[in-house]
Tab-separated table of C-alpha atoms in Angstrom:
chain	number	residue	atom	x	y	z
A	1	VAL	CA	163.856	108.831	68.520
A	2	VAL	CA	163.249	112.228	71.049
A	3	VAL	CA	166.546	114.436	71.335
A	4	PRO	CA	165.852	117.495	73.226
A	5	VAL	CA	166.933	120.620	71.983
A	6	ALA	CA	167.782	122.219	75.552
A	7	THR	CA	168.442	121.462	79.127
A	8	SER	CA	164.907	121.686	81.184
A	9	VAL	CA	163.443	125.238	81.699
A	10	GLN	CA	164.357	126.242	85.464
A	11	LEU	CA	161.063	126.871	86.816
A	12	PRO	CA	160.545	130.622	88.669
A	13	HIS	CA	162.079	129.842	92.697
A	14	ASN	CA	158.825	129.747	94.217
A	15	VAL	CA	157.962	126.803	92.305
A	16	PRO	CA	159.808	123.727	93.370
A	17	ASN	CA	158.215	120.909	91.300
A	18	PRO	CA	156.515	120.666	87.582
A	19	ALA	CA	153.231	119.138	89.387
A	20	GLN	CA	152.464	122.938	90.954
A	21	LEU	CA	152.142	123.900	87.237
A	22	VAL	CA	149.115	121.711	86.968
A	23	GLY	CA	145.552	122.331	88.003
A	24	ASP	CA	141.879	121.164	87.075
A	25	ALA	CA	144.564	118.178	84.822
A	26	GLU	CA	145.305	120.478	82.612
A	27	PRO	CA	149.061	121.452	82.197
A	28	PHE	CA	149.479	125.560	81.936
A	29	THR	CA	152.482	125.680	79.469
A	30	HIS	CA	152.852	127.060	75.283
A	31	LEU	CA	155.124	126.041	73.559
A	32	SER	CA	155.944	128.587	70.451
A	33	GLY	CA	155.401	127.470	66.557
A	34	ASP	CA	158.933	127.314	66.006
A	35	GLY	CA	159.876	125.925	69.669
A	36	LYS	CA	162.232	128.375	70.458
A	37	SER	CA	159.589	130.011	72.784
A	38	VAL	CA	157.775	128.758	76.437
A	39	LEU	CA	155.031	130.489	78.322
A	40	LEU	CA	154.846	129.134	81.378
A	41	VAL	CA	151.550	129.900	84.003
A	42	HIS	CA	151.657	129.409	87.895
A	43	GLU	CA	149.647	131.120	90.170
A	44	SER	CA	149.103	134.735	89.229
A	45	LYS	CA	151.954	135.512	86.938
A	46	LEU	CA	152.645	134.507	83.201
A	47	TYR	CA	156.774	133.613	82.469
A	48	ALA	CA	157.736	133.699	79.003
A	49	TYR	CA	161.302	131.685	78.143
A	50	LYS	CA	163.702	131.852	75.085
A	51	LEU	CA	166.019	129.044	74.223
A	52	ASP	CA	169.342	130.550	74.427
A	53	GLY	CA	172.285	129.115	73.062
A	54	GLY	CA	171.194	125.683	73.821
A	55	SER	CA	169.596	126.475	77.294
A	56	TRP	CA	166.238	128.270	78.616
A	57	ALA	CA	166.134	131.416	80.184
A	58	PRO	CA	163.875	134.200	80.972
A	59	GLN	CA	162.591	136.587	77.755
A	60	GLY	CA	162.638	140.003	79.618
A	61	PRO	CA	162.929	141.897	83.142
A	62	ASN	CA	161.850	140.010	86.359
A	63	GLY	CA	162.296	136.857	85.851
A	64	GLY	CA	160.563	137.058	82.723
A	65	VAL	CA	157.403	137.701	84.081
A	66	ILE	CA	154.991	139.256	81.217
A	67	THR	CA	151.919	139.682	83.816
A	68	ASP	CA	151.200	138.846	87.737
A	69	GLN	CA	147.174	140.123	87.259
A	70	LEU	CA	146.317	137.102	86.284
A	71	VAL	CA	142.982	136.014	88.348
A	72	GLU	CA	141.442	133.343	86.288
A	73	PRO	CA	143.243	129.740	86.322
A	74	ALA	CA	145.272	130.221	82.640
A	75	GLY	CA	144.556	126.902	81.089
A	76	SER	CA	145.384	126.178	77.307
A	77	ARG	CA	142.328	128.036	76.825
A	78	TYR	CA	143.576	131.681	78.510
A	79	CYS	CA	146.564	132.533	76.831
A	80	ALA	CA	148.385	131.943	73.109
A	81	ILE	CA	151.905	132.247	71.717
A	82	ASN	CA	152.432	133.324	67.769
A	83	GLN	CA	155.008	131.237	65.521
A	84	ASP	CA	158.054	132.679	66.446
A	85	GLY	CA	157.443	133.508	70.133
A	86	THR	CA	157.336	137.808	69.688
A	87	VAL	CA	153.720	138.126	70.554
A	88	VAL	CA	151.661	137.006	72.921
A	89	SER	CA	147.932	136.970	74.059
A	90	PHE	CA	146.324	136.302	77.432
A	91	MET	CA	142.870	137.110	79.689
A	92	ILE	CA	142.719	139.056	83.162
A	93	GLY	CA	138.946	138.588	84.199
A	94	VAL	CA	136.566	139.560	81.235
A	95	GLN	CA	140.093	141.364	79.490
A	96	THR	CA	141.953	140.529	76.357
A	97	TRP	CA	145.256	141.869	76.287
A	98	VAL	CA	147.805	141.660	73.124
A	99	TYR	CA	151.823	142.246	74.210
A	100	ARG	CA	154.910	142.001	72.126
A	101	PHE	CA	158.863	141.443	73.309
A	102	ASP	CA	160.610	144.475	72.137
A	103	GLY	CA	164.009	143.603	71.720
A	104	THR	CA	165.833	140.795	71.178
A	105	GLY	CA	166.876	137.057	73.252
A	106	GLY	CA	166.905	135.665	76.793
A	107	THR	CA	168.774	137.155	80.438
A	108	SER	CA	171.669	137.624	77.844
A	109	GLY	CA	169.678	140.121	75.374
A	110	THR	CA	167.788	143.645	76.489
A	111	GLY	CA	163.982	144.620	76.178
A	112	THR	CA	161.014	144.444	77.460
A	113	TRP	CA	156.999	143.227	76.722
A	114	VAL	CA	155.706	146.224	75.473
A	115	PRO	CA	151.027	146.295	74.883
A	116	LYS	CA	150.556	145.298	70.594
A	117	GLY	CA	148.674	148.923	69.810
A	118	SER	CA	149.123	152.717	70.428
A	119	VAL	CA	147.847	151.807	74.231
A	120	ASP	CA	147.768	150.413	77.722
A	121	THR	CA	144.398	149.058	77.122
A	122	PRO	CA	142.934	145.758	76.535
A	123	VAL	CA	142.290	144.785	72.295
A	124	ALA	CA	138.449	143.020	73.514
A	125	ILE	CA	136.270	143.394	76.440
A	126	ALA	CA	133.156	140.707	76.768
A	127	ASP	CA	129.894	142.174	78.365
A	128	ASP	CA	129.621	139.433	80.480
A	129	THR	CA	131.364	138.919	83.572
A	130	THR	CA	131.953	135.586	84.231
A	131	GLY	CA	134.858	136.103	81.993
A	132	VAL	CA	136.384	134.939	78.526
A	133	LEU	CA	136.760	131.078	77.402
A	134	TYR	CA	139.614	131.561	75.222
A	135	VAL	CA	142.415	132.794	72.867
A	136	THR	CA	144.173	131.979	70.142
A	137	LEU	CA	146.348	134.290	67.743
A	138	SER	CA	146.801	133.629	64.488
A	139	SER	CA	151.273	132.717	63.281
A	140	ASP	CA	152.323	136.815	63.159
A	141	GLY	CA	150.764	137.745	66.235
A	142	ASN	CA	148.299	140.418	64.065
A	143	SER	CA	144.815	138.581	64.662
A	144	VAL	CA	143.555	137.435	68.073
A	145	MET	CA	140.141	135.073	68.692
A	146	CYS	CA	138.556	135.329	71.641
A	147	ARG	CA	134.754	135.035	72.945
A	148	GLY	CA	133.416	135.899	76.392
A	149	SER	CA	130.447	133.326	78.099
A	150	ASP	CA	128.318	135.072	76.785
A	151	GLY	CA	128.744	133.771	73.724
A	152	ARG	CA	130.162	136.404	71.529
A	153	ASN	CA	133.003	135.369	69.011
A	154	ALA	CA	134.773	137.778	67.400
A	155	VAL	CA	138.532	138.776	65.555
A	156	TYR	CA	140.473	140.851	66.352
A	157	ASP	CA	143.271	142.435	63.047
A	158	TYR	CA	145.714	144.241	64.007
A	159	ASP	CA	146.797	147.790	62.151
A	160	ALA	CA	149.921	148.467	61.532
A	161	THR	CA	149.788	151.996	60.112
A	162	LEU	CA	148.139	153.113	62.903
A	163	ASN	CA	148.659	150.855	65.698
A	164	THR	CA	145.167	149.607	67.000
A	165	TRP	CA	143.168	146.997	66.657
A	166	SER	CA	139.948	146.151	65.407
A	167	ASN	CA	137.096	143.833	64.530
A	168	VAL	CA	136.534	144.917	60.660
A	169	PHE	CA	135.132	141.627	59.290
A	170	GLY	CA	132.420	141.309	62.875
A	171	GLY	CA	130.421	138.637	63.467
A	172	PHE	CA	129.924	134.996	62.332
A	173	PRO	CA	126.991	133.615	60.462
A	174	VAL	CA	124.698	130.749	61.755
A	175	SER	CA	124.364	127.934	59.785
A	176	GLY	CA	120.222	126.584	60.519
A	177	GLN	CA	120.224	126.067	64.032
A	178	TYR	CA	123.460	126.267	65.214
A	179	GLU	CA	125.484	129.044	66.209
A	180	LEU	CA	129.124	129.515	67.238
A	181	LYS	CA	129.965	128.959	70.775
A	182	TYR	CA	133.925	128.760	70.530
A	183	GLY	CA	136.615	128.623	67.506
A	184	ARG	CA	140.413	128.299	66.500
A	185	ILE	CA	142.042	130.873	64.106
A	186	SER	CA	144.327	129.498	61.841
A	187	ALA	CA	148.438	130.831	61.827
A	188	ASP	CA	147.370	132.311	57.964
A	189	GLY	CA	144.991	134.424	60.498
A	190	ARG	CA	142.078	134.069	57.380
A	191	HIS	CA	140.068	130.994	58.813
A	192	VAL	CA	138.021	130.247	61.638
A	193	LEU	CA	137.042	126.439	62.405
A	194	GLY	CA	133.970	127.128	64.837
A	195	VAL	CA	132.266	124.211	67.184
A	196	MET	CA	128.930	125.241	66.451
A	197	GLU	CA	125.931	124.516	68.808
A	198	ASP	CA	122.511	123.966	68.714
A	199	VAL	CA	119.778	125.011	71.672
A	200	ASN	CA	119.997	121.213	72.908
A	201	ASN	CA	123.883	121.166	72.843
A	202	MET	CA	125.058	119.626	70.073
A	203	ARG	CA	127.798	119.869	68.664
A	204	GLN	CA	129.271	120.009	64.781
A	205	VAL	CA	132.538	122.321	62.897
A	206	GLN	CA	132.728	124.672	60.789
A	207	VAL	CA	135.242	126.234	58.771
A	208	PHE	CA	134.321	130.209	57.966
A	209	VAL	CA	136.661	132.276	55.713
A	210	LYS	CA	137.827	135.689	55.492
A	211	THR	CA	136.168	137.417	52.471
A	212	ASN	CA	136.000	141.104	51.268
A	213	SER	CA	134.044	142.155	48.660
A	214	GLU	CA	132.619	145.488	46.707
A	215	GLU	CA	129.282	143.969	47.183
A	216	ASN	CA	129.455	142.578	50.709
A	217	GLY	CA	131.765	144.188	52.430
A	218	ALA	CA	134.178	142.495	54.989
A	219	GLU	CA	132.949	139.504	56.415
A	220	TRP	CA	132.903	135.597	57.861
A	221	VAL	CA	131.860	132.732	54.558
A	222	ALA	CA	131.030	129.355	55.477
A	223	ARG	CA	133.433	126.959	53.895
A	224	GLY	CA	131.848	123.589	53.406
A	225	GLY	CA	129.091	122.033	55.366
A	226	LEU	CA	128.505	121.332	58.862
A	227	GLN	CA	131.225	118.221	60.092
A	228	GLU	CA	129.568	116.266	62.278
A	229	GLY	CA	131.479	114.187	65.093
A	230	PRO	CA	131.909	114.155	69.057
A	231	ILE	CA	132.993	117.078	70.488
A	232	GLN	CA	133.381	117.649	74.060
A	233	SER	CA	132.688	121.012	75.652
A	234	GLY	CA	135.085	123.343	75.549
A	235	VAL	CA	137.948	121.605	73.496
A	236	LEU	CA	139.207	123.735	70.856
A	237	PRO	CA	139.903	121.745	67.559
A	238	GLN	CA	143.140	121.933	65.412
A	239	LEU	CA	143.075	123.314	61.790
A	240	SER	CA	146.036	123.609	59.276
A	241	GLY	CA	147.588	126.813	59.103
A	242	ASP	CA	146.442	127.498	55.744
A	243	GLY	CA	142.532	126.745	56.958
A	244	LEU	CA	142.197	123.545	53.958
A	245	PHE	CA	142.384	120.649	56.856
A	246	MET	CA	141.029	120.373	60.457
């Protein structure tokens, strides 16, 4: 039996019904890992809601609006939320941004959404002007994976000491004739489940793991072989939090 944990989310005043939150048959909502925070995308705005005393309340000022500059139709691949709902990532054109919530609770609390990092700049900017195709976050919100339409894939890690983001582990190795086209980072931030594609658009999946050795330094290493299977273009496969199951 499925039991609601709270009353339904109260939509922004300019959204008369949930049907308007759907575009290209894809619902524009995201749920945090603990089930207590929701991201909601409508038109150019990204809203945050928090479970507050048995009901859903906007998280932060301005009705929970984190940004009103989403120029792309932001479906499930264009924004992400971490385990406890305190960190979100989203796309503005070719730019990848990461924000954290500085404060408490919903409307009854105080706080605001601020850039995670030392300055108000994007974590990554794709080389291709046609836009970024996806973003995924680790559970703690300290690793973000994204790519541009030119095929570049990268994982950026947050350094709490320096308060900056960097791509320490570099790119992903090629497996024969297959290259990584897009992927999903695991909850622990140390594994990536990638969709590999060849020149004939044949797709397989490959798991990569972060390693750091004196000989080779920080790098991504393929774990196991390529796994064949029918994979629809643009679909992000699922990976367990520890990166051991897919």
